[in-house]
């Protein structure tokens, strides 16, 4: 008894394969650019989140200055501060906005800031602040999430301003960034308490 199984095997035709390849090509052409933008979008979102937390801290320090009766020179000539949860924060005596460290500083006014002041503001006013350095070097860029420096006389009233850069966006720079035309980050103007985000993606 012979049973004949007449099983007919059938594959894709050439036209069907071409259609599948064309559809996959169209999907890839629209999806790949979106995937390439994901890291840039993540960098922007990271900076915006940190800048938002920073701006909130600036507002809290300013509010504490009002609560404490707008102290001026309460730690000596040109040295003013407020206390938040036991932390002393240097402030400008005229505006009450944070200007950095109090110890080892000859002035907390917004026209006498140093890069260490910018680093100190970042660490003092934010809870669980990302790692930050004010020393420019390849090692610093590798080990810290943010880099900061001061731009003297660049503020709204001729005061100093702080630039904060996400290090992963400036890691290929050979020279220290000094403007908003490089990397992603934000600028803090202690004369008016303004925080402005910038992106070069």
Coordinates of N, CA, C and O in Angstrom, one line a residue, residues 75 77-81 88-90 99-109 112-118 120 124:
X75 N 27.9 88.4 58.3 CA 29.1 87.7 58.6 C 30.4 88.5 58.4 O 31.4 88.0 58.2
X77 N 32.0 92.4 56.6 CA 31.9 93.3 55.4 C 31.8 92.5 54.1 O 32.7 91.7 53.8
X78 N 30.7 92.8 53.3 CA 30.5 92.1 52.1 C 30.3 90.6 52.2 O 30.5 89.8 51.2
X79 N 29.9 90.1 53.4 CA 29.7 88.7 53.6 C 28.3 88.5 54.2 O 28.1 88.8 55.4
X80 N 27.4 88.1 53.4 CA 26.0 87.9 53.8 C 25.6 86.4 53.6 O 26.1 85.8 52.6
X81 N 24.7 85.9 54.4 CA 24.3 84.5 54.3 C 22.9 84.3 54.8 O 22.4 85.1 55.6
X88 N 24.8 77.0 55.7 CA 25.0 78.5 55.4 C 25.3 78.7 53.9 O 26.1 78.1 53.3
X89 N 24.4 79.5 53.3 CA 24.5 79.8 51.9 C 24.8 81.3 51.7 O 24.1 82.2 52.2
X90 N 25.9 81.6 51.1 CA 26.3 83.0 50.8 C 25.3 83.6 49.8 O 24.9 82.9 48.9
X99 N 25.0 83.1 46.1 CA 26.2 83.4 45.4 C 27.3 82.5 45.8 O 28.5 82.7 45.4
X100 N 27.0 81.4 46.5 CA 28.0 80.4 46.8 C 28.5 80.3 48.2 O 27.8 80.4 49.1
X101 N 29.8 80.0 48.3 CA 30.4 79.6 49.6 C 30.5 80.9 50.5 O 30.5 82.0 50.0
X102 N 30.5 80.6 51.8 CA 30.7 81.7 52.7 C 32.1 81.6 53.3 O 32.8 82.7 53.5
X103 N 32.5 80.5 53.7 CA 33.9 80.3 54.3 C 35.0 80.5 53.2 O 34.8 80.1 52.1
X104 N 36.1 81.0 53.6 CA 37.2 81.2 52.7 C 36.9 82.1 51.5 O 37.4 81.9 50.4
X105 N 35.9 83.0 51.7 CA 35.5 83.9 50.7 C 35.6 85.3 51.2 O 35.2 85.6 52.3
X106 N 36.1 86.3 50.4 CA 36.2 87.6 50.8 C 35.0 88.4 50.6 O 34.8 89.5 51.1
X107 N 34.1 87.9 49.7 CA 32.9 88.6 49.4 C 31.8 87.7 48.8 O 32.1 86.8 48.1
X108 N 30.6 87.9 49.3 CA 29.5 87.1 48.7 C 28.6 87.9 47.7 O 27.6 87.5 47.3
X109 N 29.1 89.0 47.3 CA 28.4 89.9 46.4 C 28.5 89.3 45.0 O 29.4 88.6 44.6
X112 N 31.6 89.6 42.6 CA 32.9 89.1 43.1 C 32.9 87.5 43.2 O 33.4 86.9 44.2
X113 N 32.4 86.9 42.2 CA 32.2 85.4 42.3 C 33.4 84.7 41.6 O 34.1 85.3 40.7
X114 N 33.6 83.5 42.1 CA 34.7 82.7 41.5 C 34.0 81.4 41.0 O 32.9 81.1 41.3
X115 N 34.8 80.6 40.3 CA 34.3 79.3 39.8 C 33.9 78.4 40.9 O 33.0 77.6 40.9
X116 N 34.7 78.5 42.0 CA 34.4 77.7 43.2 C 33.0 78.1 43.8 O 32.3 77.3 44.4
X117 N 32.7 79.4 43.7 CA 31.4 79.9 44.2 C 30.3 79.2 43.3 O 29.3 78.8 43.9
X118 N 30.5 79.1 42.0 CA 29.5 78.5 41.2 C 29.3 77.0 41.5 O 28.2 76.5 41.6
X120 N 29.9 75.8 44.5 CA 29.3 75.7 45.8 C 27.8 76.0 45.7 O 27.0 75.3 46.4
X124 N 25.1 73.5 47.3 CA 24.5 73.9 48.5 C 22.9 74.0 48.4 O 22.2 73.7 49.4

